[in-house]
């Protein structure tokens, strides 16, 4: 997928998120996020949108904290979220392709440019939280395309959890494999007392394998749904669920 495709996905996912939040109501519980109400989801996601947009708009070269969402609720909060999302999409759409600013992923999942990084990252951020909003609303969630889901798994395994702050650790070396059944996509995740190291292949034996359609793997690795199928040592799937939450 290219940056334009991610931008379209971001635009669509944010619109779906807002619509689901409006229908659910800001006081509704968010089942995948225990303790959260839809108002918490909107404040968090809108604040992340504003945080991301500012790096690109200001060409800001260093990290800075995410702000708090506004002290709004009900329809006013939904409207604020929609505006935050709109500003993010417009900022990314209008930005120079060679804009330089801070990002937080490193090789081997480095994106070709800061603009590509932020567009991709916000597309996936919004898709996961759109699923949360639709879970609060009830009913069938919107579909996630296989190509988008494969990219999201790749970004999570080779981006988020390649960072030093990943808590997915094992006191002894273990190998976890992740395999999509509806796409040519497989990852080998080597666990140790250091951050996980993931490669996009099926090299060597694995202690456990997580298998399923790409969209289900995407949601399960973000701890939104159970893993479709586990073979080998089920404790590794449990280790992922206990330690992989992004904080």
PDB file of C-alpha atoms in Angstrom:
ATOM      1  CA  UNK A   1       0.000   0.000   0.000  1.00  0.00           C
ATOM      2  CA  UNK A   2       1.182   3.524  -0.742  1.00  0.00           C
ATOM      3  CA  UNK A   3       0.667   6.790   1.110  1.00  0.00           C
ATOM      4  CA  UNK A   4      -2.389   7.762  -0.935  1.00  0.00           C
ATOM      5  CA  UNK A   5      -4.062   4.466  -0.081  1.00  0.00           C
ATOM      6  CA  UNK A   6      -3.333   4.962   3.606  1.00  0.00           C
ATOM      7  CA  UNK A   7      -4.724   8.490   3.417  1.00  0.00           C
ATOM      8  CA  UNK A   8      -7.964   7.197   1.923  1.00  0.00           C
ATOM      9  CA  UNK A   9      -8.136   4.516   4.601  1.00  0.00           C
ATOM     10  CA  UNK A  10      -7.554   7.107   7.333  1.00  0.00           C
ATOM     11  CA  UNK A  11     -10.318   9.308   5.950  1.00  0.00           C
ATOM     12  CA  UNK A  12     -12.803   6.448   5.789  1.00  0.00           C
ATOM     13  CA  UNK A  13     -11.903   4.928   9.167  1.00  0.00           C
ATOM     14  CA  UNK A  14     -12.280   8.246  10.990  1.00  0.00           C
ATOM     15  CA  UNK A  15     -15.683   8.859   9.451  1.00  0.00           C
ATOM     16  CA  UNK A  16     -16.804   5.368  10.462  1.00  0.00           C
ATOM     17  CA  UNK A  17     -15.437   5.869  13.981  1.00  0.00           C
ATOM     18  CA  UNK A  18     -17.353   9.119  14.432  1.00  0.00           C
ATOM     19  CA  UNK A  19     -20.570   7.619  13.077  1.00  0.00           C
ATOM     20  CA  UNK A  20     -20.335   4.601  15.390  1.00  0.00           C
ATOM     21  CA  UNK A  21     -19.543   6.812  18.395  1.00  0.00           C
ATOM     22  CA  UNK A  22     -22.500   9.053  17.629  1.00  0.00           C
ATOM     23  CA  UNK A  23     -24.817   6.077  17.355  1.00  0.00           C
ATOM     24  CA  UNK A  24     -23.491   4.389  20.513  1.00  0.00           C
ATOM     25  CA  UNK A  25     -23.508   7.560  22.604  1.00  0.00           C
ATOM     26  CA  UNK A  26     -20.526   8.879  24.512  1.00  0.00           C
ATOM     27  CA  UNK A  27     -21.531   7.104  27.738  1.00  0.00           C
ATOM     28  CA  UNK A  28     -21.479   3.630  26.191  1.00  0.00           C
ATOM     29  CA  UNK A  29     -18.863   1.149  27.378  1.00  0.00           C
ATOM     30  CA  UNK A  30     -16.094   0.055  24.989  1.00  0.00           C
ATOM     31  CA  UNK A  31     -15.815  -3.753  25.328  1.00  0.00           C
ATOM     32  CA  UNK A  32     -12.254  -4.135  23.932  1.00  0.00           C
ATOM     33  CA  UNK A  33     -10.991  -1.405  26.320  1.00  0.00           C
ATOM     34  CA  UNK A  34     -12.193  -2.237  29.856  1.00  0.00           C
ATOM     35  CA  UNK A  35     -12.917   0.875  31.875  1.00  0.00           C
ATOM     36  CA  UNK A  36     -13.306   3.118  28.842  1.00  0.00           C
ATOM     37  CA  UNK A  37     -16.454   4.847  27.648  1.00  0.00           C
ATOM     38  CA  UNK A  38     -16.897   6.167  24.140  1.00  0.00           C
ATOM     39  CA  UNK A  39     -16.045   9.644  25.455  1.00  0.00           C
ATOM     40  CA  UNK A  40     -12.596   8.337  26.502  1.00  0.00           C
ATOM     41  CA  UNK A  41     -12.107   6.764  23.097  1.00  0.00           C
ATOM     42  CA  UNK A  42     -12.973  10.001  21.279  1.00  0.00           C
ATOM     43  CA  UNK A  43     -10.790  12.174  23.502  1.00  0.00           C
ATOM     44  CA  UNK A  44      -7.835   9.812  23.130  1.00  0.00           C
ATOM     45  CA  UNK A  45      -8.085   9.306  19.382  1.00  0.00           C
ATOM     46  CA  UNK A  46      -8.767  12.978  18.641  1.00  0.00           C
ATOM     47  CA  UNK A  47      -5.814  14.029  20.808  1.00  0.00           C
ATOM     48  CA  UNK A  48      -3.570  11.570  18.959  1.00  0.00           C
ATOM     49  CA  UNK A  49      -4.790  13.006  15.645  1.00  0.00           C
ATOM     50  CA  UNK A  50      -3.888  16.520  16.766  1.00  0.00           C
ATOM     51  CA  UNK A  51      -0.513  15.359  18.098  1.00  0.00           C
ATOM     52  CA  UNK A  52       0.363  13.613  14.826  1.00  0.00           C
ATOM     53  CA  UNK A  53      -0.844  16.466  12.611  1.00  0.00           C
ATOM     54  CA  UNK A  54       1.286  18.980  14.513  1.00  0.00           C
ATOM     55  CA  UNK A  55       4.525  17.079  13.824  1.00  0.00           C
ATOM     56  CA  UNK A  56       3.871  17.281  10.096  1.00  0.00           C
ATOM     57  CA  UNK A  57       2.407  20.809  10.026  1.00  0.00           C
ATOM     58  CA  UNK A  58       5.253  22.260  12.129  1.00  0.00           C
ATOM     59  CA  UNK A  59       8.017  20.028  10.718  1.00  0.00           C
ATOM     60  CA  UNK A  60       8.776  19.406  14.389  1.00  0.00           C
ATOM     61  CA  UNK A  61      12.062  17.490  14.811  1.00  0.00           C
ATOM     62  CA  UNK A  62      11.762  16.088  18.343  1.00  0.00           C
ATOM     63  CA  UNK A  63       9.264  14.138  20.462  1.00  0.00           C
ATOM     64  CA  UNK A  64       6.659  15.939  22.533  1.00  0.00           C
ATOM     65  CA  UNK A  65       3.781  14.700  24.695  1.00  0.00           C
ATOM     66  CA  UNK A  66       0.260  14.002  23.526  1.00  0.00           C
ATOM     67  CA  UNK A  67      -2.186  16.592  24.841  1.00  0.00           C
ATOM     68  CA  UNK A  68      -5.443  15.898  26.628  1.00  0.00           C
ATOM     69  CA  UNK A  69      -8.773  15.863  24.868  1.00  0.00           C
ATOM     70  CA  UNK A  70     -11.232  18.664  25.612  1.00  0.00           C
ATOM     71  CA  UNK A  71     -13.691  18.776  28.493  1.00  0.00           C
ATOM     72  CA  UNK A  72     -16.622  18.121  26.175  1.00  0.00           C
ATOM     73  CA  UNK A  73     -19.206  15.376  25.995  1.00  0.00           C
ATOM     74  CA  UNK A  74     -22.145  14.216  23.923  1.00  0.00           C
ATOM     75  CA  UNK A  75     -22.667  15.712  20.449  1.00  0.00           C
ATOM     76  CA  UNK A  76     -20.087  18.444  21.114  1.00  0.00           C
ATOM     77  CA  UNK A  77     -17.382  15.840  21.711  1.00  0.00           C
ATOM     78  CA  UNK A  78     -18.317  13.912  18.574  1.00  0.00           C
ATOM     79  CA  UNK A  79     -18.147  17.170  16.585  1.00  0.00           C
ATOM     80  CA  UNK A  80     -14.710  17.941  18.084  1.00  0.00           C
ATOM     81  CA  UNK A  81     -13.476  14.483  17.084  1.00  0.00           C
ATOM     82  CA  UNK A  82     -14.731  14.950  13.540  1.00  0.00           C
ATOM     83  CA  UNK A  83     -12.902  18.284  13.312  1.00  0.00           C
ATOM     84  CA  UNK A  84      -9.663  16.803  14.698  1.00  0.00           C
ATOM     85  CA  UNK A  85      -9.859  13.993  12.169  1.00  0.00           C
ATOM     86  CA  UNK A  86     -10.619  16.386   9.315  1.00  0.00           C
ATOM     87  CA  UNK A  87      -7.628  18.588  10.199  1.00  0.00           C
ATOM     88  CA  UNK A  88      -5.336  15.547  10.311  1.00  0.00           C
ATOM     89  CA  UNK A  89      -6.456  14.312   6.893  1.00  0.00           C
ATOM     90  CA  UNK A  90      -6.095  17.781   5.375  1.00  0.00           C
ATOM     91  CA  UNK A  91      -2.660  18.300   6.945  1.00  0.00           C
ATOM     92  CA  UNK A  92      -1.356  15.028   5.547  1.00  0.00           C
ATOM     93  CA  UNK A  93      -2.957  15.602   2.148  1.00  0.00           C
ATOM     94  CA  UNK A  94      -1.399  19.069   1.784  1.00  0.00           C
ATOM     95  CA  UNK A  95       2.045  18.284   3.228  1.00  0.00           C
ATOM     96  CA  UNK A  96       5.157  18.243   1.045  1.00  0.00           C
ATOM     97  CA  UNK A  97       6.245  14.683   0.325  1.00  0.00           C
ATOM     98  CA  UNK A  98       9.754  15.491   1.590  1.00  0.00           C
ATOM     99  CA  UNK A  99       8.672  17.083   4.886  1.00  0.00           C
ATOM    100  CA  UNK A 100      11.109  16.294   7.706  1.00  0.00           C
ATOM    101  CA  UNK A 101       9.779  15.727  11.215  1.00  0.00           C
ATOM    102  CA  UNK A 102      10.041  13.342  14.153  1.00  0.00           C
ATOM    103  CA  UNK A 103       8.767   9.767  13.899  1.00  0.00           C
ATOM    104  CA  UNK A 104       9.135   6.825  16.236  1.00  0.00           C
ATOM    105  CA  UNK A 105       9.566   3.697  14.116  1.00  0.00           C
ATOM    106  CA  UNK A 106      13.011   2.463  13.191  1.00  0.00           C
ATOM    107  CA  UNK A 107      14.395  -0.161  10.801  1.00  0.00           C
ATOM    108  CA  UNK A 108      13.548  -2.838   9.752  1.00  0.00           C
ATOM    109  CA  UNK A 109      10.013  -1.439   9.439  1.00  0.00           C
ATOM    110  CA  UNK A 110      11.123   2.074   8.526  1.00  0.00           C
ATOM    111  CA  UNK A 111       8.715   3.930   6.272  1.00  0.00           C
ATOM    112  CA  UNK A 112      10.091   5.700   3.187  1.00  0.00           C
ATOM    113  CA  UNK A 113       9.447   9.177   4.614  1.00  0.00           C
ATOM    114  CA  UNK A 114       8.021  10.915   7.701  1.00  0.00           C
ATOM    115  CA  UNK A 115       4.859  11.702   5.745  1.00  0.00           C
ATOM    116  CA  UNK A 116       4.455   8.044   4.817  1.00  0.00           C
ATOM    117  CA  UNK A 117       5.060   7.067   8.443  1.00  0.00           C
ATOM    118  CA  UNK A 118       2.423   9.371   9.914  1.00  0.00           C
ATOM    119  CA  UNK A 119      -0.199   8.583   7.269  1.00  0.00           C
ATOM    120  CA  UNK A 120       0.277   4.842   7.739  1.00  0.00           C
ATOM    121  CA  UNK A 121       0.433   5.064  11.540  1.00  0.00           C
ATOM    122  CA  UNK A 122      -2.713   7.163  11.807  1.00  0.00           C
ATOM    123  CA  UNK A 123      -4.602   4.921   9.386  1.00  0.00           C
ATOM    124  CA  UNK A 124      -3.955   1.936  11.637  1.00  0.00           C
ATOM    125  CA  UNK A 125      -4.512   3.878  14.865  1.00  0.00           C
ATOM    126  CA  UNK A 126      -7.899   4.944  13.572  1.00  0.00           C
ATOM    127  CA  UNK A 127      -8.871   1.543  12.202  1.00  0.00           C
ATOM    128  CA  UNK A 128      -8.271  -0.170  15.544  1.00  0.00           C
ATOM    129  CA  UNK A 129     -10.219   2.491  17.441  1.00  0.00           C
ATOM    130  CA  UNK A 130     -12.978   2.432  14.820  1.00  0.00           C
ATOM    131  CA  UNK A 131     -13.376  -1.239  15.692  1.00  0.00           C
ATOM    132  CA  UNK A 132     -13.601  -0.183  19.357  1.00  0.00           C
ATOM    133  CA  UNK A 133     -16.328   2.357  18.582  1.00  0.00           C
ATOM    134  CA  UNK A 134     -18.291  -0.161  16.531  1.00  0.00           C
ATOM    135  CA  UNK A 135     -17.966  -2.677  19.378  1.00  0.00           C
ATOM    136  CA  UNK A 136     -19.533  -0.082  21.684  1.00  0.00           C
ATOM    137  CA  UNK A 137     -22.333   0.480  19.177  1.00  0.00           C
ATOM    138  CA  UNK A 138     -22.975  -3.217  18.621  1.00  0.00           C
ATOM    139  CA  UNK A 139     -23.721  -5.008  15.396  1.00  0.00           C
ATOM    140  CA  UNK A 140     -21.324  -6.207  12.719  1.00  0.00           C
ATOM    141  CA  UNK A 141     -18.077  -4.225  12.474  1.00  0.00           C
ATOM    142  CA  UNK A 142     -16.868  -2.783   9.188  1.00  0.00           C
ATOM    143  CA  UNK A 143     -14.654  -5.046   7.099  1.00  0.00           C
ATOM    144  CA  UNK A 144     -10.872  -4.769   7.108  1.00  0.00           C
ATOM    145  CA  UNK A 145      -9.231  -5.496   3.758  1.00  0.00           C
ATOM    146  CA  UNK A 146      -6.578  -8.232   3.667  1.00  0.00           C
ATOM    147  CA  UNK A 147      -3.826  -5.965   2.288  1.00  0.00           C
ATOM    148  CA  UNK A 148      -4.480  -3.338   4.964  1.00  0.00           C
ATOM    149  CA  UNK A 149      -4.571  -5.997   7.695  1.00  0.00           C
ATOM    150  CA  UNK A 150      -1.302  -7.572   6.524  1.00  0.00           C
ATOM    151  CA  UNK A 151       0.347  -4.157   6.599  1.00  0.00           C
ATOM    152  CA  UNK A 152      -1.048  -3.545  10.075  1.00  0.00           C
ATOM    153  CA  UNK A 153       0.372  -6.802  11.388  1.00  0.00           C
ATOM    154  CA  UNK A 154       3.716  -5.902   9.835  1.00  0.00           C
ATOM    155  CA  UNK A 155       3.686  -2.428  11.383  1.00  0.00           C
ATOM    156  CA  UNK A 156       2.840  -3.824  14.791  1.00  0.00           C
ATOM    157  CA  UNK A 157       5.424  -6.609  14.779  1.00  0.00           C
ATOM    158  CA  UNK A 158       8.287  -4.850  12.994  1.00  0.00           C
ATOM    159  CA  UNK A 159       7.498  -1.305  14.095  1.00  0.00           C
ATOM    160  CA  UNK A 160       5.878  -0.989  17.511  1.00  0.00           C
ATOM    161  CA  UNK A 161       7.445  -4.065  19.040  1.00  0.00           C
ATOM    162  CA  UNK A 162      10.894  -3.466  17.572  1.00  0.00           C
ATOM    163  CA  UNK A 163      11.154  -0.494  19.949  1.00  0.00           C
ATOM    164  CA  UNK A 164      12.927  -0.627  23.278  1.00  0.00           C
ATOM    165  CA  UNK A 165       9.688   0.100  25.141  1.00  0.00           C
ATOM    166  CA  UNK A 166       8.068  -3.168  24.038  1.00  0.00           C
ATOM    167  CA  UNK A 167       7.234  -5.297  27.061  1.00  0.00           C
ATOM    168  CA  UNK A 168       6.992  -8.528  25.069  1.00  0.00           C
ATOM    169  CA  UNK A 169       9.935 -10.318  26.640  1.00  0.00           C
ATOM    170  CA  UNK A 170      10.821 -13.893  27.552  1.00  0.00           C
ATOM    171  CA  UNK A 171      13.456 -14.971  30.096  1.00  0.00           C
ATOM    172  CA  UNK A 172      14.509 -17.704  27.664  1.00  0.00           C
ATOM    173  CA  UNK A 173      14.624 -17.524  23.853  1.00  0.00           C
ATOM    174  CA  UNK A 174      11.335 -18.485  22.205  1.00  0.00           C
ATOM    175  CA  UNK A 175      10.093 -18.265  18.636  1.00  0.00           C
ATOM    176  CA  UNK A 176       6.555 -17.243  17.669  1.00  0.00           C
ATOM    177  CA  UNK A 177       5.288 -17.520  14.106  1.00  0.00           C
ATOM    178  CA  UNK A 178       2.348 -15.560  12.712  1.00  0.00           C
ATOM    179  CA  UNK A 179       0.795 -16.764   9.462  1.00  0.00           C
ATOM    180  CA  UNK A 180      -2.065 -15.322   7.419  1.00  0.00           C
ATOM    181  CA  UNK A 181      -4.177 -17.957   5.702  1.00  0.00           C
ATOM    182  CA  UNK A 182      -5.656 -15.638   3.069  1.00  0.00           C
ATOM    183  CA  UNK A 183      -2.479 -13.807   2.010  1.00  0.00           C
ATOM    184  CA  UNK A 184       1.148 -14.563   1.233  1.00  0.00           C
ATOM    185  CA  UNK A 185       2.305 -13.258   4.602  1.00  0.00           C
ATOM    186  CA  UNK A 186       4.215 -14.918   7.426  1.00  0.00           C
ATOM    187  CA  UNK A 187       6.332 -13.475  10.241  1.00  0.00           C
ATOM    188  CA  UNK A 188       8.828 -15.057  12.624  1.00  0.00           C
ATOM    189  CA  UNK A 189       9.090 -13.288  15.988  1.00  0.00           C
ATOM    190  CA  UNK A 190      12.140 -14.111  18.106  1.00  0.00           C
ATOM    191  CA  UNK A 191      11.535 -13.427  21.785  1.00  0.00           C
ATOM    192  CA  UNK A 192      14.171 -12.944  24.462  1.00  0.00           C
ATOM    193  CA  UNK A 193      14.891 -10.599  27.370  1.00  0.00           C
ATOM    194  CA  UNK A 194      15.420  -7.861  24.740  1.00  0.00           C
ATOM    195  CA  UNK A 195      12.821  -6.328  22.388  1.00  0.00           C
ATOM    196  CA  UNK A 196      11.344  -8.833  19.909  1.00  0.00           C
ATOM    197  CA  UNK A 197      13.098  -9.243  16.579  1.00  0.00           C
ATOM    198  CA  UNK A 198      10.703  -9.989  13.709  1.00  0.00           C
ATOM    199  CA  UNK A 199      11.491 -11.031  10.158  1.00  0.00           C
ATOM    200  CA  UNK A 200       9.082 -11.468   7.270  1.00  0.00           C
ATOM    201  CA  UNK A 201       9.688 -15.159   6.591  1.00  0.00           C
ATOM    202  CA  UNK A 202       9.135 -18.644   8.014  1.00  0.00           C
ATOM    203  CA  UNK A 203      12.752 -19.495   8.734  1.00  0.00           C
ATOM    204  CA  UNK A 204      13.548 -22.132  11.331  1.00  0.00           C
ATOM    205  CA  UNK A 205      11.338 -23.971  13.818  1.00  0.00           C
ATOM    206  CA  UNK A 206       8.801 -22.131  15.966  1.00  0.00           C
ATOM    207  CA  UNK A 207       7.565 -22.880  19.469  1.00  0.00           C
ATOM    208  CA  UNK A 208       4.056 -21.707  18.574  1.00  0.00           C
ATOM    209  CA  UNK A 209       2.188 -20.462  15.525  1.00  0.00           C
ATOM    210  CA  UNK A 210      -0.759 -18.075  15.338  1.00  0.00           C
ATOM    211  CA  UNK A 211      -2.797 -18.697  12.212  1.00  0.00           C
ATOM    212  CA  UNK A 212      -5.877 -17.171  10.652  1.00  0.00           C
ATOM    213  CA  UNK A 213      -7.243 -14.683   8.123  1.00  0.00           C
ATOM    214  CA  UNK A 214      -5.250 -11.448   8.052  1.00  0.00           C
ATOM    215  CA  UNK A 215      -8.056  -9.294   9.432  1.00  0.00           C
ATOM    216  CA  UNK A 216      -8.540 -11.593  12.424  1.00  0.00           C
ATOM    217  CA  UNK A 217      -4.806 -11.740  13.109  1.00  0.00           C
ATOM    218  CA  UNK A 218      -4.680  -7.940  12.950  1.00  0.00           C
ATOM    219  CA  UNK A 219      -7.396  -7.568  15.572  1.00  0.00           C
ATOM    220  CA  UNK A 220      -6.122 -10.397  17.770  1.00  0.00           C
ATOM    221  CA  UNK A 221      -2.550  -9.059  17.844  1.00  0.00           C
ATOM    222  CA  UNK A 222      -4.005  -5.706  18.952  1.00  0.00           C
ATOM    223  CA  UNK A 223      -5.864  -7.691  21.662  1.00  0.00           C
ATOM    224  CA  UNK A 224      -9.274  -6.891  20.197  1.00  0.00           C
ATOM    225  CA  UNK A 225     -10.286 -10.490  19.456  1.00  0.00           C
ATOM    226  CA  UNK A 226      -9.096 -14.000  20.372  1.00  0.00           C
ATOM    227  CA  UNK A 227      -6.387 -15.555  18.235  1.00  0.00           C
ATOM    228  CA  UNK A 228      -8.100 -17.584  15.486  1.00  0.00           C
ATOM    229  CA  UNK A 229      -5.890 -20.678  15.865  1.00  0.00           C
ATOM    230  CA  UNK A 230      -2.848 -21.539  17.969  1.00  0.00           C
ATOM    231  CA  UNK A 231      -0.599 -24.544  17.368  1.00  0.00           C
ATOM    232  CA  UNK A 232       2.359 -25.461  19.526  1.00  0.00           C
ATOM    233  CA  UNK A 233       2.830 -23.907  22.956  1.00  0.00           C
ATOM    234  CA  UNK A 234      -0.325 -21.903  23.854  1.00  0.00           C
ATOM    235  CA  UNK A 235       1.603 -20.100  26.586  1.00  0.00           C
ATOM    236  CA  UNK A 236       3.216 -17.917  23.920  1.00  0.00           C
ATOM    237  CA  UNK A 237      -0.189 -16.642  22.814  1.00  0.00           C
ATOM    238  CA  UNK A 238      -0.909 -15.893  26.463  1.00  0.00           C
ATOM    239  CA  UNK A 239       2.422 -14.109  26.829  1.00  0.00           C
ATOM    240  CA  UNK A 240       1.545 -11.868  23.884  1.00  0.00           C
ATOM    241  CA  UNK A 241      -1.866 -10.992  25.294  1.00  0.00           C
ATOM    242  CA  UNK A 242      -0.458 -10.181  28.741  1.00  0.00           C
ATOM    243  CA  UNK A 243       2.502  -8.073  27.648  1.00  0.00           C
ATOM    244  CA  UNK A 244       1.813  -6.528  24.228  1.00  0.00           C
ATOM    245  CA  UNK A 245      -0.566  -3.706  25.206  1.00  0.00           C
ATOM    246  CA  UNK A 246       0.725  -0.373  23.870  1.00  0.00           C
ATOM    247  CA  UNK A 247       1.174   2.177  26.651  1.00  0.00           C
TER     248      UNK A 247
END
